[in-house]
């Protein structure tokens, strides 16, 4: 809603925002307000829709949407409804769905072909694909480029990127349908993508992301940090307090999930120096392996009884007294990890054994409120995200 409010007025945007709880009513019928909004929409954007009943309800209404349909990170049944101009993900008797052969051959270049590298290749495609598709002729390639650009803005997150995505979609729709002041609409410049690093560290007093734990700790213990805390009446833990690494989802950082700032503040209030590292989700083991160490490990290395991995980065790493993971998934592996579960467990055990510090998995409530949790316990989809998927992984 905040992003929609700053979209240029020439785009004539009428934005309606709904949460998953708005899709259906308590008696399992479709919410009338939501149904009317979708059926009268020129465009539809959806993300993280997995509940079966929600998927069924939305699927019945999406054919009514007149223009672009962008569905990100949702059930495959809904992903099939993706459509921008001539590009779509639905198979039909008229021809194959998805990108044309020339585009598919470009997209294949971003992956090594290995299963475990697909996520990395996909992220590279999102970063460079739209620029390469400029040189592929044909309307379908142009429409796919629009879809990729929209997803690139959405994937990076943040209000300005979401605003740019909304502007991109509405501009394209208005120009194709010759609606509004076409000269003004076509002259609007699309904002540059604001990129958040894949990995970094944050703190409520820090204006930018720190590049590595060592530089973060140096800032956190500095007189500059103390002065900022004094100005903002922010209580800091003493410099000699225990240090705890906190592993966070990058997506939750860029979407400003409140629990992250609260968690950091509570650590400081309890006399603990937090070292909050955000990751995409599958790099947890690389953070522990390359960026974190402990006094026990340092002593063991100096005595020659512990050997570190060659990827360890002494100029970027810092020593910690404990590790807290809010990711939920295993230290090695994650939602895009390999199928070698036994090997992953051994690798994780070795990493933690050499450090020999407490390792705690603390799962945030993402899909329900705390009052709802207190009265009903962990709900179905929340349980899937917090427990079932990590257990399967």
PDB file of N, CA and C in Angstrom, residues 118-209:
ATOM      1  N   UNK A 118      20.777 -25.180  -9.057  1.00  0.00           N
ATOM      2  CA  UNK A 118      19.653 -24.559  -9.758  1.00  0.00           C
ATOM      3  C   UNK A 118      19.240 -23.226  -9.147  1.00  0.00           C
ATOM      4  N   UNK A 119      19.209 -23.158  -7.811  1.00  0.00           N
ATOM      5  CA  UNK A 119      18.821 -21.910  -7.164  1.00  0.00           C
ATOM      6  C   UNK A 119      19.807 -20.796  -7.518  1.00  0.00           C
ATOM      7  N   UNK A 120      21.100 -21.119  -7.460  1.00  0.00           N
ATOM      8  CA  UNK A 120      22.120 -20.134  -7.799  1.00  0.00           C
ATOM      9  C   UNK A 120      21.958 -19.659  -9.244  1.00  0.00           C
ATOM     10  N   UNK A 121      21.707 -20.602 -10.144  1.00  0.00           N
ATOM     11  CA  UNK A 121      21.500 -20.253 -11.548  1.00  0.00           C
ATOM     12  C   UNK A 121      20.257 -19.413 -11.745  1.00  0.00           C
ATOM     13  N   UNK A 122      19.221 -19.748 -10.989  1.00  0.00           N
ATOM     14  CA  UNK A 122      17.953 -19.010 -11.088  1.00  0.00           C
ATOM     15  C   UNK A 122      18.149 -17.562 -10.663  1.00  0.00           C
ATOM     16  N   UNK A 123      18.905 -17.344  -9.566  1.00  0.00           N
ATOM     17  CA  UNK A 123      19.154 -15.987  -9.092  1.00  0.00           C
ATOM     18  C   UNK A 123      19.988 -15.194 -10.095  1.00  0.00           C
ATOM     19  N   UNK A 124      20.939 -15.874 -10.745  1.00  0.00           N
ATOM     20  CA  UNK A 124      21.731 -15.201 -11.782  1.00  0.00           C
ATOM     21  C   UNK A 124      20.835 -14.812 -12.954  1.00  0.00           C
ATOM     22  N   UNK A 125      19.906 -15.712 -13.294  1.00  0.00           N
ATOM     23  CA  UNK A 125      18.996 -15.425 -14.401  1.00  0.00           C
ATOM     24  C   UNK A 125      18.152 -14.193 -14.089  1.00  0.00           C
ATOM     25  N   UNK A 126      17.655 -14.102 -12.849  1.00  0.00           N
ATOM     26  CA  UNK A 126      16.841 -12.946 -12.462  1.00  0.00           C
ATOM     27  C   UNK A 126      17.640 -11.656 -12.559  1.00  0.00           C
ATOM     28  N   UNK A 127      18.939 -11.756 -12.272  1.00  0.00           N
ATOM     29  CA  UNK A 127      19.781 -10.570 -12.268  1.00  0.00           C
ATOM     30  C   UNK A 127      20.120 -10.103 -13.679  1.00  0.00           C
ATOM     31  N   UNK A 128      20.413 -11.046 -14.585  1.00  0.00           N
ATOM     32  CA  UNK A 128      20.915 -10.687 -15.915  1.00  0.00           C
ATOM     33  C   UNK A 128      19.945 -10.971 -17.047  1.00  0.00           C
ATOM     34  N   UNK A 129      18.968 -11.861 -16.796  1.00  0.00           N
ATOM     35  CA  UNK A 129      18.054 -12.275 -17.858  1.00  0.00           C
ATOM     36  C   UNK A 129      17.355 -11.141 -18.583  1.00  0.00           C
ATOM     37  N   UNK A 130      16.742 -10.178 -17.850  1.00  0.00           N
ATOM     38  CA  UNK A 130      16.042  -9.090 -18.533  1.00  0.00           C
ATOM     39  C   UNK A 130      16.938  -8.293 -19.478  1.00  0.00           C
ATOM     40  N   UNK A 131      18.219  -8.101 -19.107  1.00  0.00           N
ATOM     41  CA  UNK A 131      19.137  -7.343 -19.968  1.00  0.00           C
ATOM     42  C   UNK A 131      19.472  -8.128 -21.233  1.00  0.00           C
ATOM     43  N   UNK A 132      19.678  -9.436 -21.091  1.00  0.00           N
ATOM     44  CA  UNK A 132      19.995 -10.254 -22.270  1.00  0.00           C
ATOM     45  C   UNK A 132      18.810 -10.367 -23.216  1.00  0.00           C
ATOM     46  N   UNK A 133      17.594 -10.405 -22.638  1.00  0.00           N
ATOM     47  CA  UNK A 133      16.402 -10.588 -23.468  1.00  0.00           C
ATOM     48  C   UNK A 133      16.100  -9.368 -24.339  1.00  0.00           C
ATOM     49  N   UNK A 134      16.774  -8.238 -24.078  1.00  0.00           N
ATOM     50  CA  UNK A 134      16.627  -7.077 -24.956  1.00  0.00           C
ATOM     51  C   UNK A 134      17.040  -7.417 -26.384  1.00  0.00           C
ATOM     52  N   UNK A 135      17.992  -8.359 -26.491  1.00  0.00           N
ATOM     53  CA  UNK A 135      18.574  -8.667 -27.800  1.00  0.00           C
ATOM     54  C   UNK A 135      17.906  -9.849 -28.487  1.00  0.00           C
ATOM     55  N   UNK A 136      16.876 -10.410 -27.853  1.00  0.00           N
ATOM     56  CA  UNK A 136      16.134 -11.506 -28.475  1.00  0.00           C
ATOM     57  C   UNK A 136      14.898 -10.929 -29.152  1.00  0.00           C
ATOM     58  N   UNK A 137      14.761 -11.107 -30.465  1.00  0.00           N
ATOM     59  CA  UNK A 137      13.612 -10.523 -31.166  1.00  0.00           C
ATOM     60  C   UNK A 137      12.316 -11.241 -30.825  1.00  0.00           C
ATOM     61  N   UNK A 138      11.211 -10.563 -31.067  1.00  0.00           N
ATOM     62  CA  UNK A 138       9.906 -11.187 -30.895  1.00  0.00           C
ATOM     63  C   UNK A 138       9.153 -10.665 -29.700  1.00  0.00           C
ATOM     64  N   UNK A 139       7.838 -10.629 -29.837  1.00  0.00           N
ATOM     65  CA  UNK A 139       6.982 -10.090 -28.781  1.00  0.00           C
ATOM     66  C   UNK A 139       6.998 -10.956 -27.541  1.00  0.00           C
ATOM     67  N   UNK A 140       7.073 -12.281 -27.735  1.00  0.00           N
ATOM     68  CA  UNK A 140       7.029 -13.180 -26.586  1.00  0.00           C
ATOM     69  C   UNK A 140       8.259 -12.991 -25.699  1.00  0.00           C
ATOM     70  N   UNK A 141       9.421 -12.771 -26.315  1.00  0.00           N
ATOM     71  CA  UNK A 141      10.629 -12.518 -25.534  1.00  0.00           C
ATOM     72  C   UNK A 141      10.503 -11.208 -24.770  1.00  0.00           C
ATOM     73  N   UNK A 142       9.899 -10.186 -25.398  1.00  0.00           N
ATOM     74  CA  UNK A 142       9.693  -8.898 -24.746  1.00  0.00           C
ATOM     75  C   UNK A 142       8.764  -9.033 -23.551  1.00  0.00           C
ATOM     76  N   UNK A 143       7.711  -9.825 -23.700  1.00  0.00           N
ATOM     77  CA  UNK A 143       6.764 -10.023 -22.596  1.00  0.00           C
ATOM     78  C   UNK A 143       7.389 -10.828 -21.465  1.00  0.00           C
ATOM     79  N   UNK A 144       8.220 -11.826 -21.814  1.00  0.00           N
ATOM     80  CA  UNK A 144       8.926 -12.584 -20.784  1.00  0.00           C
ATOM     81  C   UNK A 144       9.881 -11.662 -20.028  1.00  0.00           C
ATOM     82  N   UNK A 145      10.522 -10.754 -20.752  1.00  0.00           N
ATOM     83  CA  UNK A 145      11.425  -9.799 -20.106  1.00  0.00           C
ATOM     84  C   UNK A 145      10.664  -8.954 -19.088  1.00  0.00           C
ATOM     85  N   UNK A 146       9.453  -8.545 -19.437  1.00  0.00           N
ATOM     86  CA  UNK A 146       8.640  -7.771 -18.490  1.00  0.00           C
ATOM     87  C   UNK A 146       8.351  -8.586 -17.238  1.00  0.00           C
ATOM     88  N   UNK A 147       8.000  -9.873 -17.424  1.00  0.00           N
ATOM     89  CA  UNK A 147       7.720 -10.739 -16.274  1.00  0.00           C
ATOM     90  C   UNK A 147       8.961 -10.885 -15.396  1.00  0.00           C
ATOM     91  N   UNK A 148      10.117 -11.104 -16.025  1.00  0.00           N
ATOM     92  CA  UNK A 148      11.359 -11.264 -15.266  1.00  0.00           C
ATOM     93  C   UNK A 148      11.730  -9.979 -14.533  1.00  0.00           C
ATOM     94  N   UNK A 149      11.536  -8.829 -15.193  1.00  0.00           N
ATOM     95  CA  UNK A 149      11.835  -7.555 -14.540  1.00  0.00           C
ATOM     96  C   UNK A 149      10.932  -7.337 -13.323  1.00  0.00           C
ATOM     97  N   UNK A 150       9.643  -7.670 -13.503  1.00  0.00           N
ATOM     98  CA  UNK A 150       8.699  -7.518 -12.392  1.00  0.00           C
ATOM     99  C   UNK A 150       9.114  -8.405 -11.220  1.00  0.00           C
ATOM    100  N   UNK A 151       9.487  -9.649 -11.530  1.00  0.00           N
ATOM    101  CA  UNK A 151       9.891 -10.570 -10.463  1.00  0.00           C
ATOM    102  C   UNK A 151      11.207 -10.130  -9.832  1.00  0.00           C
ATOM    103  N   UNK A 152      12.086  -9.542 -10.634  1.00  0.00           N
ATOM    104  CA  UNK A 152      13.363  -9.066 -10.098  1.00  0.00           C
ATOM    105  C   UNK A 152      13.132  -7.960  -9.070  1.00  0.00           C
ATOM    106  N   UNK A 153      12.227  -7.037  -9.379  1.00  0.00           N
ATOM    107  CA  UNK A 153      11.875  -5.996  -8.411  1.00  0.00           C
ATOM    108  C   UNK A 153      11.265  -6.618  -7.160  1.00  0.00           C
ATOM    109  N   UNK A 154      10.332  -7.555  -7.368  1.00  0.00           N
ATOM    110  CA  UNK A 154       9.636  -8.192  -6.239  1.00  0.00           C
ATOM    111  C   UNK A 154      10.620  -8.983  -5.377  1.00  0.00           C
ATOM    112  N   UNK A 155      11.529  -9.692  -6.019  1.00  0.00           N
ATOM    113  CA  UNK A 155      12.472 -10.546  -5.307  1.00  0.00           C
ATOM    114  C   UNK A 155      13.434  -9.723  -4.447  1.00  0.00           C
ATOM    115  N   UNK A 156      13.841  -8.559  -4.954  1.00  0.00           N
ATOM    116  CA  UNK A 156      14.726  -7.704  -4.163  1.00  0.00           C
ATOM    117  C   UNK A 156      13.978  -7.075  -2.989  1.00  0.00           C
ATOM    118  N   UNK A 157      12.675  -6.802  -3.177  1.00  0.00           N
ATOM    119  CA  UNK A 157      11.853  -6.308  -2.075  1.00  0.00           C
ATOM    120  C   UNK A 157      12.143  -4.863  -1.704  1.00  0.00           C
ATOM    121  N   UNK A 158      11.424  -4.388  -0.706  1.00  0.00           N
ATOM    122  CA  UNK A 158      11.549  -2.992  -0.288  1.00  0.00           C
ATOM    123  C   UNK A 158      10.534  -2.128  -1.018  1.00  0.00           C
ATOM    124  N   UNK A 159      10.126  -1.025  -0.380  1.00  0.00           N
ATOM    125  CA  UNK A 159       9.043  -0.205  -0.900  1.00  0.00           C
ATOM    126  C   UNK A 159       9.348   0.350  -2.289  1.00  0.00           C
ATOM    127  N   UNK A 160      10.560   0.854  -2.516  1.00  0.00           N
ATOM    128  CA  UNK A 160      10.886   1.460  -3.797  1.00  0.00           C
ATOM    129  C   UNK A 160      10.890   0.445  -4.931  1.00  0.00           C
ATOM    130  N   UNK A 161      11.345  -0.769  -4.653  1.00  0.00           N
ATOM    131  CA  UNK A 161      11.334  -1.805  -5.691  1.00  0.00           C
ATOM    132  C   UNK A 161       9.913  -2.250  -6.020  1.00  0.00           C
ATOM    133  N   UNK A 162       9.062  -2.365  -4.999  1.00  0.00           N
ATOM    134  CA  UNK A 162       7.665  -2.748  -5.241  1.00  0.00           C
ATOM    135  C   UNK A 162       6.960  -1.638  -6.023  1.00  0.00           C
ATOM    136  N   UNK A 163       7.265  -0.382  -5.688  1.00  0.00           N
ATOM    137  CA  UNK A 163       6.707   0.753  -6.430  1.00  0.00           C
ATOM    138  C   UNK A 163       7.099   0.673  -7.899  1.00  0.00           C
ATOM    139  N   UNK A 164       8.374   0.350  -8.169  1.00  0.00           N
ATOM    140  CA  UNK A 164       8.850   0.240  -9.553  1.00  0.00           C
ATOM    141  C   UNK A 164       8.140  -0.895 -10.286  1.00  0.00           C
ATOM    142  N   UNK A 165       7.899  -2.022  -9.592  1.00  0.00           N
ATOM    143  CA  UNK A 165       7.191  -3.143 -10.215  1.00  0.00           C
ATOM    144  C   UNK A 165       5.772  -2.741 -10.599  1.00  0.00           C
ATOM    145  N   UNK A 166       5.084  -2.051  -9.685  1.00  0.00           N
ATOM    146  CA  UNK A 166       3.715  -1.608  -9.975  1.00  0.00           C
ATOM    147  C   UNK A 166       3.698  -0.624 -11.143  1.00  0.00           C
ATOM    148  N   UNK A 167       4.684   0.257 -11.202  1.00  0.00           N
ATOM    149  CA  UNK A 167       4.768   1.219 -12.305  1.00  0.00           C
ATOM    150  C   UNK A 167       5.010   0.497 -13.623  1.00  0.00           C
ATOM    151  N   UNK A 168       5.904  -0.498 -13.606  1.00  0.00           N
ATOM    152  CA  UNK A 168       6.205  -1.278 -14.812  1.00  0.00           C
ATOM    153  C   UNK A 168       4.950  -1.939 -15.366  1.00  0.00           C
ATOM    154  N   UNK A 169       4.177  -2.565 -14.494  1.00  0.00           N
ATOM    155  CA  UNK A 169       2.985  -3.304 -14.927  1.00  0.00           C
ATOM    156  C   UNK A 169       1.907  -2.349 -15.451  1.00  0.00           C
ATOM    157  N   UNK A 170       1.663  -1.268 -14.708  1.00  0.00           N
ATOM    158  CA  UNK A 170       0.600  -0.347 -15.117  1.00  0.00           C
ATOM    159  C   UNK A 170       0.968   0.413 -16.386  1.00  0.00           C
ATOM    160  N   UNK A 171       2.249   0.795 -16.515  1.00  0.00           N
ATOM    161  CA  UNK A 171       2.681   1.471 -17.743  1.00  0.00           C
ATOM    162  C   UNK A 171       2.437   0.587 -18.961  1.00  0.00           C
ATOM    163  N   UNK A 172       2.855  -0.663 -18.850  1.00  0.00           N
ATOM    164  CA  UNK A 172       2.706  -1.584 -19.979  1.00  0.00           C
ATOM    165  C   UNK A 172       1.228  -1.780 -20.333  1.00  0.00           C
ATOM    166  N   UNK A 173       0.391  -1.909 -19.314  1.00  0.00           N
ATOM    167  CA  UNK A 173      -1.038  -2.131 -19.538  1.00  0.00           C
ATOM    168  C   UNK A 173      -1.692  -0.908 -20.201  1.00  0.00           C
ATOM    169  N   UNK A 174      -1.369   0.282 -19.707  1.00  0.00           N
ATOM    170  CA  UNK A 174      -1.956   1.506 -20.257  1.00  0.00           C
ATOM    171  C   UNK A 174      -1.520   1.731 -21.708  1.00  0.00           C
ATOM    172  N   UNK A 175      -0.249   1.515 -22.000  1.00  0.00           N
ATOM    173  CA  UNK A 175       0.252   1.740 -23.357  1.00  0.00           C
ATOM    174  C   UNK A 175      -0.315   0.732 -24.348  1.00  0.00           C
ATOM    175  N   UNK A 176      -0.424  -0.533 -23.915  1.00  0.00           N
ATOM    176  CA  UNK A 176      -0.955  -1.563 -24.817  1.00  0.00           C
ATOM    177  C   UNK A 176      -2.441  -1.358 -25.099  1.00  0.00           C
ATOM    178  N   UNK A 177      -3.148  -0.785 -24.119  1.00  0.00           N
ATOM    179  CA  UNK A 177      -4.591  -0.591 -24.277  1.00  0.00           C
ATOM    180  C   UNK A 177      -4.958   0.854 -24.634  1.00  0.00           C
ATOM    181  N   UNK A 178      -3.903   1.657 -24.893  1.00  0.00           N
ATOM    182  CA  UNK A 178      -4.104   3.052 -25.302  1.00  0.00           C
ATOM    183  C   UNK A 178      -5.067   3.773 -24.357  1.00  0.00           C
ATOM    184  N   UNK A 179      -4.727   3.667 -23.082  1.00  0.00           N
ATOM    185  CA  UNK A 179      -5.567   4.233 -22.026  1.00  0.00           C
ATOM    186  C   UNK A 179      -4.789   5.342 -21.322  1.00  0.00           C
ATOM    187  N   UNK A 180      -5.404   6.505 -21.131  1.00  0.00           N
ATOM    188  CA  UNK A 180      -4.762   7.594 -20.415  1.00  0.00           C
ATOM    189  C   UNK A 180      -3.941   8.482 -21.321  1.00  0.00           C
ATOM    190  N   UNK A 181      -3.129   9.353 -20.705  1.00  0.00           N
ATOM    191  CA  UNK A 181      -2.253  10.262 -21.440  1.00  0.00           C
ATOM    192  C   UNK A 181      -1.014   9.487 -21.868  1.00  0.00           C
ATOM    193  N   UNK A 182      -1.060   8.931 -23.086  1.00  0.00           N
ATOM    194  CA  UNK A 182      -0.013   8.015 -23.535  1.00  0.00           C
ATOM    195  C   UNK A 182       1.350   8.682 -23.595  1.00  0.00           C
ATOM    196  N   UNK A 183       1.402   9.954 -23.955  1.00  0.00           N
ATOM    197  CA  UNK A 183       2.691  10.654 -24.051  1.00  0.00           C
ATOM    198  C   UNK A 183       3.348  10.755 -22.679  1.00  0.00           C
ATOM    199  N   UNK A 184       2.562  11.123 -21.666  1.00  0.00           N
ATOM    200  CA  UNK A 184       3.104  11.234 -20.310  1.00  0.00           C
ATOM    201  C   UNK A 184       3.472   9.860 -19.747  1.00  0.00           C
ATOM    202  N   UNK A 185       2.600   8.876 -20.021  1.00  0.00           N
ATOM    203  CA  UNK A 185       2.853   7.527 -19.507  1.00  0.00           C
ATOM    204  C   UNK A 185       4.144   6.967 -20.092  1.00  0.00           C
ATOM    205  N   UNK A 186       4.323   7.115 -21.405  1.00  0.00           N
ATOM    206  CA  UNK A 186       5.515   6.561 -22.067  1.00  0.00           C
ATOM    207  C   UNK A 186       6.791   7.286 -21.659  1.00  0.00           C
ATOM    208  N   UNK A 187       6.667   8.545 -21.210  1.00  0.00           N
ATOM    209  CA  UNK A 187       7.858   9.315 -20.823  1.00  0.00           C
ATOM    210  C   UNK A 187       8.313   9.037 -19.388  1.00  0.00           C
ATOM    211  N   UNK A 188       7.497   8.303 -18.628  1.00  0.00           N
ATOM    212  CA  UNK A 188       7.877   7.990 -17.245  1.00  0.00           C
ATOM    213  C   UNK A 188       9.093   7.072 -17.219  1.00  0.00           C
ATOM    214  N   UNK A 189      10.089   7.456 -16.451  1.00  0.00           N
ATOM    215  CA  UNK A 189      11.286   6.614 -16.334  1.00  0.00           C
ATOM    216  C   UNK A 189      11.090   5.584 -15.237  1.00  0.00           C
ATOM    217  N   UNK A 190      11.478   4.345 -15.539  1.00  0.00           N
ATOM    218  CA  UNK A 190      11.375   3.275 -14.552  1.00  0.00           C
ATOM    219  C   UNK A 190      12.548   3.380 -13.581  1.00  0.00           C
ATOM    220  N   UNK A 191      12.297   3.403 -12.275  1.00  0.00           N
ATOM    221  CA  UNK A 191      13.392   3.524 -11.302  1.00  0.00           C
ATOM    222  C   UNK A 191      14.366   2.357 -11.400  1.00  0.00           C
ATOM    223  N   UNK A 192      15.623   2.635 -11.067  1.00  0.00           N
ATOM    224  CA  UNK A 192      16.628   1.574 -11.044  1.00  0.00           C
ATOM    225  C   UNK A 192      16.320   0.580  -9.921  1.00  0.00           C
ATOM    226  N   UNK A 193      16.742  -0.633 -10.131  1.00  0.00           N
ATOM    227  CA  UNK A 193      16.579  -1.679  -9.121  1.00  0.00           C
ATOM    228  C   UNK A 193      17.472  -1.376  -7.916  1.00  0.00           C
ATOM    229  N   UNK A 194      16.885  -1.385  -6.727  1.00  0.00           N
ATOM    230  CA  UNK A 194      17.658  -1.230  -5.496  1.00  0.00           C
ATOM    231  C   UNK A 194      18.042  -2.618  -4.994  1.00  0.00           C
ATOM    232  N   UNK A 195      19.322  -2.889  -4.977  1.00  0.00           N
ATOM    233  CA  UNK A 195      19.803  -4.246  -4.689  1.00  0.00           C
ATOM    234  C   UNK A 195      20.271  -4.372  -3.242  1.00  0.00           C
ATOM    235  N   UNK A 196      19.747  -5.369  -2.566  1.00  0.00           N
ATOM    236  CA  UNK A 196      20.209  -5.740  -1.231  1.00  0.00           C
ATOM    237  C   UNK A 196      21.180  -6.905  -1.390  1.00  0.00           C
ATOM    238  N   UNK A 197      22.332  -6.873  -0.742  1.00  0.00           N
ATOM    239  CA  UNK A 197      23.291  -7.982  -0.903  1.00  0.00           C
ATOM    240  C   UNK A 197      22.678  -9.322  -0.500  1.00  0.00           C
ATOM    241  N   UNK A 198      23.179 -10.401  -1.092  1.00  0.00           N
ATOM    242  CA  UNK A 198      22.678 -11.734  -0.762  1.00  0.00           C
ATOM    243  C   UNK A 198      22.965 -12.099   0.689  1.00  0.00           C
ATOM    244  N   UNK A 199      24.091 -11.598   1.196  1.00  0.00           N
ATOM    245  CA  UNK A 199      24.505 -11.881   2.569  1.00  0.00           C
ATOM    246  C   UNK A 199      25.018 -10.586   3.188  1.00  0.00           C
ATOM    247  N   UNK A 200      24.691 -10.343   4.443  1.00  0.00           N
ATOM    248  CA  UNK A 200      25.167  -9.139   5.118  1.00  0.00           C
ATOM    249  C   UNK A 200      24.764  -9.151   6.581  1.00  0.00           C
ATOM    250  N   UNK A 201      25.092  -8.075   7.286  1.00  0.00           N
ATOM    251  CA  UNK A 201      24.749  -7.962   8.700  1.00  0.00           C
ATOM    252  C   UNK A 201      24.032  -6.640   8.941  1.00  0.00           C
ATOM    253  N   UNK A 202      23.143  -6.623   9.934  1.00  0.00           N
ATOM    254  CA  UNK A 202      22.347  -5.420  10.194  1.00  0.00           C
ATOM    255  C   UNK A 202      22.203  -5.170  11.689  1.00  0.00           C
ATOM    256  N   UNK A 203      21.767  -3.936  11.995  1.00  0.00           N
ATOM    257  CA  UNK A 203      21.508  -3.531  13.375  1.00  0.00           C
ATOM    258  C   UNK A 203      20.612  -2.298  13.307  1.00  0.00           C
ATOM    259  N   UNK A 204      19.692  -2.110  14.256  1.00  0.00           N
ATOM    260  CA  UNK A 204      18.808  -0.941  14.222  1.00  0.00           C
ATOM    261  C   UNK A 204      19.542   0.394  14.163  1.00  0.00           C
ATOM    262  N   UNK A 205      20.784   0.447  14.664  1.00  0.00           N
ATOM    263  CA  UNK A 205      21.552   1.694  14.660  1.00  0.00           C
ATOM    264  C   UNK A 205      22.432   1.850  13.425  1.00  0.00           C
ATOM    265  N   UNK A 206      22.495   0.821  12.614  1.00  0.00           N
ATOM    266  CA  UNK A 206      23.383   0.816  11.447  1.00  0.00           C
ATOM    267  C   UNK A 206      22.597   1.229  10.208  1.00  0.00           C
ATOM    268  N   UNK A 207      23.059   2.283   9.528  1.00  0.00           N
ATOM    269  CA  UNK A 207      22.311   2.810   8.370  1.00  0.00           C
ATOM    270  C   UNK A 207      22.453   1.931   7.139  1.00  0.00           C
ATOM    271  N   UNK A 208      23.600   1.250   6.987  1.00  0.00           N
ATOM    272  CA  UNK A 208      23.816   0.345   5.858  1.00  0.00           C
ATOM    273  C   UNK A 208      24.112  -1.051   6.372  1.00  0.00           C
ATOM    274  N   UNK A 209      24.129  -2.019   5.462  1.00  0.00           N
ATOM    275  CA  UNK A 209      24.469  -3.384   5.845  1.00  0.00           C
ATOM    276  C   UNK A 209      25.984  -3.530   5.945  1.00  0.00           C
TER     277      UNK A 209
END
